[in-house]
PDB file of C-alpha atoms in Angstrom:
ATOM      1  CA  MET B   6       6.884  -3.829  -1.196  1.00  0.00           C
ATOM      2  CA  ARG B   7       6.295  -2.582  -4.649  1.00  0.00           C
ATOM      3  CA  TRP B   8       7.279   0.583  -6.042  1.00  0.00           C
ATOM      4  CA  SER B   9       3.623   1.772  -6.318  1.00  0.00           C
ATOM      5  CA  THR B  10       2.646   0.885  -2.634  1.00  0.00           C
ATOM      6  CA  GLY B  11       5.256   3.028  -1.524  1.00  0.00           C
ATOM      7  CA  VAL B  12       3.647   5.801  -3.514  1.00  0.00           C
ATOM      8  CA  LEU B  13       0.593   5.107  -2.181  1.00  0.00           C
ATOM      9  CA  ILE B  14       1.344   5.017   1.530  1.00  0.00           C
ATOM     10  CA  ALA B  15       3.438   8.188   0.774  1.00  0.00           C
ATOM     11  CA  ALA B  16       0.237  10.022  -1.079  1.00  0.00           C
ATOM     12  CA  VAL B  17      -1.795   8.761   2.079  1.00  0.00           C
ATOM     13  CA  ALA B  18       0.247   9.709   4.687  1.00  0.00           C
ATOM     14  CA  ALA B  19       0.649  13.515   2.653  1.00  0.00           C
ATOM     15  CA  SER B  20      -2.868  13.773   2.624  1.00  0.00           C
ATOM     16  CA  PHE B  21      -3.004  13.355   6.223  1.00  0.00           C
ATOM     17  CA  GLY B  22      -0.177  15.448   6.527  1.00  0.00           C
ATOM     18  CA  LEU B  23      -1.560  18.319   4.515  1.00  0.00           C
ATOM     19  CA  ALA B  24      -4.638  18.014   6.800  1.00  0.00           C
ATOM     20  CA  LEU B  25      -2.906  18.475   9.778  1.00  0.00           C
ATOM     21  CA  TYR B  26      -0.657  21.157   8.614  1.00  0.00           C
ATOM     22  CA  TRP B  27      -3.988  23.086   7.290  1.00  0.00           C
ATOM     23  CA  TRP B  28      -5.991  22.559  10.608  1.00  0.00           C
ATOM     24  CA  PRO B  29      -5.083  25.322  12.732  1.00  0.00           C
ATOM     25  CA  ASP B  30      -6.369  27.871   9.324  1.00  0.00           C
ATOM     26  CA  VAL B  31      -9.492  26.258   9.279  1.00  0.00           C
ATOM     27  CA  PRO B  32     -12.252  28.857  10.179  1.00  0.00           C
ATOM     28  CA  ALA B  33     -15.605  28.036  12.032  1.00  0.00           C
ATOM     29  CA  ARG B  34     -17.786  27.295   9.327  1.00  0.00           C
ATOM     30  CA  VAL B  35     -16.865  24.756   6.683  1.00  0.00           C
ATOM     31  CA  PRO B  36     -18.229  23.635   3.375  1.00  0.00           C
ATOM     32  CA  LEU B  37     -19.572  20.617   3.413  1.00  0.00           C
ATOM     33  CA  HIS B  38     -20.894  19.689   0.145  1.00  0.00           C
ATOM     34  CA  PHE B  39     -20.739  21.636  -3.569  1.00  0.00           C
ATOM     35  CA  ASP B  40     -23.036  21.376  -6.539  1.00  0.00           C
ATOM     36  CA  LEU B  41     -22.428  20.578  -9.678  1.00  0.00           C
ATOM     37  CA  ALA B  42     -20.833  24.483 -10.478  1.00  0.00           C
ATOM     38  CA  GLY B  43     -18.648  23.790  -7.264  1.00  0.00           C
ATOM     39  CA  ALA B  44     -20.922  26.303  -4.850  1.00  0.00           C
ATOM     40  CA  PRO B  45     -21.182  25.037  -1.611  1.00  0.00           C
ATOM     41  CA  ASP B  46     -24.598  24.039  -0.792  1.00  0.00           C
ATOM     42  CA  ARG B  47     -24.090  22.611   2.919  1.00  0.00           C
ATOM     43  CA  TYR B  48     -21.980  24.265   5.670  1.00  0.00           C
ATOM     44  CA  GLY B  49     -21.120  22.632   8.941  1.00  0.00           C
ATOM     45  CA  GLU B  50     -19.144  23.673  11.763  1.00  0.00           C
ATOM     46  CA  ARG B  51     -15.221  23.119  12.306  1.00  0.00           C
ATOM     47  CA  GLY B  52     -14.855  19.744  13.827  1.00  0.00           C
ATOM     48  CA  TYR B  53     -12.229  16.670  13.500  1.00  0.00           C
ATOM     49  CA  TRP B  54     -14.672  14.916  12.113  1.00  0.00           C
ATOM     50  CA  SER B  55     -15.516  16.879   9.130  1.00  0.00           C
ATOM     51  CA  TRP B  56     -11.886  17.537   8.547  1.00  0.00           C
ATOM     52  CA  PHE B  57     -10.666  14.721   8.772  1.00  0.00           C
ATOM     53  CA  LEU B  58     -12.977  12.989   6.971  1.00  0.00           C
ATOM     54  CA  LEU B  59     -12.060  12.904   3.449  1.00  0.00           C
ATOM     55  CA  PRO B  60      -8.337  11.837   4.465  1.00  0.00           C
ATOM     56  CA  THR B  61      -9.407   8.968   6.348  1.00  0.00           C
ATOM     57  CA  LEU B  62     -12.041   8.241   3.171  1.00  0.00           C
ATOM     58  CA  ALA B  63      -9.252   8.685   1.123  1.00  0.00           C
ATOM     59  CA  ALA B  64      -7.024   5.998   3.233  1.00  0.00           C
ATOM     60  CA  LEU B  65      -9.868   3.449   3.521  1.00  0.00           C
ATOM     61  CA  PHE B  66     -10.105   3.782  -0.205  1.00  0.00           C
ATOM     62  CA  ALA B  67      -6.397   2.976  -0.805  1.00  0.00           C
ATOM     63  CA  LEU B  68      -6.758   0.123   1.890  1.00  0.00           C
ATOM     64  CA  PHE B  69      -9.356  -1.599   0.019  1.00  0.00           C
ATOM     65  CA  LEU B  70      -8.286  -0.593  -3.762  1.00  0.00           C
ATOM     66  CA  GLY B  71      -4.901  -0.079  -3.347  1.00  0.00           C
ATOM     67  CA  TRP B  72      -3.954  -3.464  -0.958  1.00  0.00           C
ATOM     68  CA  LEU B  73      -6.419  -5.475   0.085  1.00  0.00           C
ATOM     69  CA  VAL B  74      -7.715  -5.914  -4.084  1.00  0.00           C
ATOM     70  CA  PRO B  75      -4.547  -6.519  -5.069  1.00  0.00           C
ATOM     71  CA  ARG B  76      -4.033  -9.445  -2.695  1.00  0.00           C
ATOM     72  CA  TRP B  77      -7.374 -11.020  -3.497  1.00  0.00           C
ATOM     73  CA  ILE B  78      -6.189 -10.732  -7.472  1.00  0.00           C
ATOM     74  CA  ASP B  79      -3.115 -12.945  -6.372  1.00  0.00           C
ATOM     75  CA  TRP B  80      -4.932 -15.445  -4.635  1.00  0.00           C
ATOM     76  CA  LEU B  81      -7.415 -15.662  -7.081  1.00  0.00           C
ATOM     77  CA  ALA B  82      -4.874 -15.948  -9.400  1.00  0.00           C
ATOM     78  CA  GLU B  83      -3.463 -19.032  -7.745  1.00  0.00           C
ATOM     79  CA  ARG B  84      -6.462 -20.676  -6.805  1.00  0.00           C
ATOM     80  CA  ALA B  85      -9.552 -19.829  -8.895  1.00  0.00           C
ATOM     81  CA  PRO B  86      -8.027 -17.940 -11.793  1.00  0.00           C
ATOM     82  CA  ASP B  87     -11.030 -18.540 -14.147  1.00  0.00           C
ATOM     83  CA  LEU B  88     -12.770 -15.777 -11.883  1.00  0.00           C
ATOM     84  CA  ILE B  89     -10.477 -13.119 -13.480  1.00  0.00           C
ATOM     85  CA  ASN B  90     -11.711 -10.939 -16.080  1.00  0.00           C
ATOM     86  CA  ILE B  91      -8.874 -10.055 -18.530  1.00  0.00           C
ATOM     87  CA  PRO B  92      -7.956 -10.178 -22.351  1.00  0.00           C
ATOM     88  CA  HIS B  93      -6.713 -13.541 -23.604  1.00  0.00           C
ATOM     89  CA  LYS B  94      -8.123 -15.459 -20.997  1.00  0.00           C
ATOM     90  CA  GLN B  95      -7.827 -18.772 -22.327  1.00  0.00           C
ATOM     91  CA  ARG B  96      -4.065 -17.653 -22.357  1.00  0.00           C
ATOM     92  CA  PHE B  97      -4.543 -16.577 -18.613  1.00  0.00           C
ATOM     93  CA  LEU B  98      -5.827 -20.242 -17.972  1.00  0.00           C
ATOM     94  CA  GLN B  99      -3.234 -22.253 -19.194  1.00  0.00           C
ATOM     95  CA  LEU B 100      -0.331 -20.643 -17.719  1.00  0.00           C
ATOM     96  CA  SER B 101       0.767 -21.734 -14.185  1.00  0.00           C
ATOM     97  CA  PRO B 102       0.009 -20.022 -11.058  1.00  0.00           C
ATOM     98  CA  GLU B 103       3.076 -18.023 -11.203  1.00  0.00           C
ATOM     99  CA  GLN B 104       3.268 -17.318 -14.496  1.00  0.00           C
ATOM    100  CA  ARG B 105      -0.577 -15.795 -14.089  1.00  0.00           C
ATOM    101  CA  ARG B 106       0.322 -13.907 -10.753  1.00  0.00           C
ATOM    102  CA  SER B 107       3.557 -12.492 -12.764  1.00  0.00           C
ATOM    103  CA  ALA B 108       1.192 -11.255 -15.654  1.00  0.00           C
ATOM    104  CA  LEU B 109      -1.182  -9.560 -13.290  1.00  0.00           C
ATOM    105  CA  ARG B 110       1.761  -7.412 -11.603  1.00  0.00           C
ATOM    106  CA  PRO B 111       1.428  -4.562 -13.865  1.00  0.00           C
ATOM    107  CA  VAL B 112      -2.452  -4.259 -13.789  1.00  0.00           C
ATOM    108  CA  ILE B 113      -2.165  -4.373 -10.002  1.00  0.00           C
ATOM    109  CA  ALA B 114       0.469  -1.900 -10.176  1.00  0.00           C
ATOM    110  CA  LEU B 115      -1.500   0.349 -11.997  1.00  0.00           C
ATOM    111  CA  LEU B 116      -4.532  -0.376  -9.821  1.00  0.00           C
ATOM    112  CA  GLN B 117      -2.392   0.990  -6.890  1.00  0.00           C
ATOM    113  CA  VAL B 118      -1.511   4.318  -9.309  1.00  0.00           C
ATOM    114  CA  LEU B 119      -5.299   4.868  -9.854  1.00  0.00           C
ATOM    115  CA  SER B 120      -5.791   4.512  -5.878  1.00  0.00           C
ATOM    116  CA  CYS B 121      -2.873   7.402  -5.702  1.00  0.00           C
ATOM    117  CA  GLU B 122      -4.838   9.553  -7.876  1.00  0.00           C
ATOM    118  CA  VAL B 123      -7.676   8.880  -6.071  1.00  0.00           C
ATOM    119  CA  VAL B 124      -5.874  10.005  -2.764  1.00  0.00           C
ATOM    120  CA  LEU B 125      -4.065  12.931  -4.591  1.00  0.00           C
ATOM    121  CA  LEU B 126      -7.661  14.085  -5.936  1.00  0.00           C
ATOM    122  CA  PHE B 127      -9.284  13.893  -1.717  1.00  0.00           C
ATOM    123  CA  ALA B 128      -6.140  15.849  -0.657  1.00  0.00           C
ATOM    124  CA  TRP B 129      -7.128  18.482  -3.379  1.00  0.00           C
ATOM    125  CA  MET B 130     -10.863  18.397  -2.853  1.00  0.00           C
ATOM    126  CA  GLN B 131      -9.685  19.292   0.962  1.00  0.00           C
ATOM    127  CA  TYR B 132      -7.648  22.329   0.034  1.00  0.00           C
ATOM    128  CA  ALA B 133     -10.324  23.595  -2.519  1.00  0.00           C
ATOM    129  CA  THR B 134     -12.404  23.499   0.779  1.00  0.00           C
ATOM    130  CA  LEU B 135     -10.439  25.113   2.558  1.00  0.00           C
ATOM    131  CA  GLN B 136     -10.098  27.971   0.248  1.00  0.00           C
ATOM    132  CA  VAL B 137     -13.579  28.077  -0.394  1.00  0.00           C
ATOM    133  CA  ALA B 138     -14.029  28.424   3.812  1.00  0.00           C
ATOM    134  CA  ARG B 139     -11.575  30.688   4.093  1.00  0.00           C
ATOM    135  CA  GLY B 140     -13.117  33.052   1.413  1.00  0.00           C
ATOM    136  CA  ALA B 141      -9.907  33.192  -0.624  1.00  0.00           C
ATOM    137  CA  TRP B 142     -12.525  31.159  -3.457  1.00  0.00           C
ATOM    138  CA  THR B 143     -16.343  31.543  -4.044  1.00  0.00           C
ATOM    139  CA  HIS B 144     -16.104  27.909  -5.463  1.00  0.00           C
ATOM    140  CA  VAL B 145     -14.688  25.042  -6.602  1.00  0.00           C
ATOM    141  CA  PRO B 146     -12.729  25.122  -9.948  1.00  0.00           C
ATOM    142  CA  THR B 147     -14.771  22.254 -11.878  1.00  0.00           C
ATOM    143  CA  ALA B 148     -12.496  22.242 -14.859  1.00  0.00           C
ATOM    144  CA  PHE B 149     -10.236  20.830 -12.874  1.00  0.00           C
ATOM    145  CA  VAL B 150     -12.064  18.123 -11.525  1.00  0.00           C
ATOM    146  CA  PHE B 151     -13.069  17.109 -15.434  1.00  0.00           C
ATOM    147  CA  VAL B 152      -9.274  17.135 -16.062  1.00  0.00           C
ATOM    148  CA  VAL B 153      -8.990  14.669 -12.937  1.00  0.00           C
ATOM    149  CA  ILE B 154     -11.843  12.441 -14.044  1.00  0.00           C
ATOM    150  CA  ALA B 155     -10.317  12.351 -17.718  1.00  0.00           C
ATOM    151  CA  VAL B 156      -6.870  11.211 -15.820  1.00  0.00           C
ATOM    152  CA  LEU B 157      -8.526   8.661 -13.733  1.00  0.00           C
ATOM    153  CA  LEU B 158     -10.883   7.179 -17.051  1.00  0.00           C
ATOM    154  CA  ALA B 159      -7.181   7.276 -19.089  1.00  0.00           C
ATOM    155  CA  THR B 160      -5.682   5.553 -16.395  1.00  0.00           C
ATOM    156  CA  ALA B 161      -8.463   2.627 -15.850  1.00  0.00           C
ATOM    157  CA  LEU B 162      -8.753   2.049 -19.946  1.00  0.00           C
ATOM    158  CA  GLY B 163      -5.291   2.077 -19.608  1.00  0.00           C
ATOM    159  CA  SER B 164      -5.269  -1.083 -18.032  1.00  0.00           C
ATOM    160  CA  VAL B 165      -6.502  -3.350 -21.160  1.00  0.00           C
ATOM    161  CA  PRO B 166      -3.551  -2.957 -23.276  1.00  0.00           C
ATOM    162  CA  LEU B 167      -1.541  -3.565 -20.528  1.00  0.00           C
ATOM    163  CA  ALA B 168      -3.337  -6.547 -19.436  1.00  0.00           C
ATOM    164  CA  ARG B 169      -2.797  -7.502 -22.730  1.00  0.00           C
ATOM    165  CA  ARG B 170       0.335  -7.246 -23.184  1.00  0.00           C
ATOM    166  CA  ALA B 171       1.413  -9.125 -19.748  1.00  0.00           C
ATOM    167  CA  VAL B 172      -0.795 -12.128 -20.579  1.00  0.00           C
ATOM    168  CA  ALA B 173       1.037 -12.305 -24.505  1.00  0.00           C
ATOM    169  CA  ARG B 174       4.499 -11.818 -22.377  1.00  0.00           C
ATOM    170  CA  ALA B 175       4.002 -14.340 -19.741  1.00  0.00           C
ATOM    171  CA  ALA B 176       2.552 -16.979 -22.302  1.00  0.00           C
ATOM    172  CA  GLY B 177       5.752 -16.022 -24.152  1.00  0.00           C
ATOM    173  CA  ALA B 178       4.080 -15.351 -27.524  1.00  0.00           C
TER     174      ALA B 178
END
């Protein structure tokens, strides 16, 4: 198992664990949606569906982006490498299937890190929802959301130079 897979599994487990831990403190009325300023604009009743929706979505996101997509990329690297969009594509296509898979490992790890960041964002959103529902906060701090979006973008954009270096290293250049 890749280290990034282990971190992703731990993040999903922590997300559900925190939701279970916080469940006794969830009031009868919970915010279901927030406007752009972070103020709740729709409420619903306390329920398993409304409370465990975010960790469930996080788990589905992690399953898709952190597990299924990496396996699909491995499959493509071996059987249909021309479908992979990567810097230095011509050099990449000249590599053996094992070299292509090796070149993609850092990119896949970064994809799993991105998945982990999203899972942690969802856990924080759940915590913020609880704070607003309990009346401890009047709204979700929007500055934090922008910081998280910046981190997600930096991680995604970081994959480009990482992919370039990985292909060059696999090609022996």
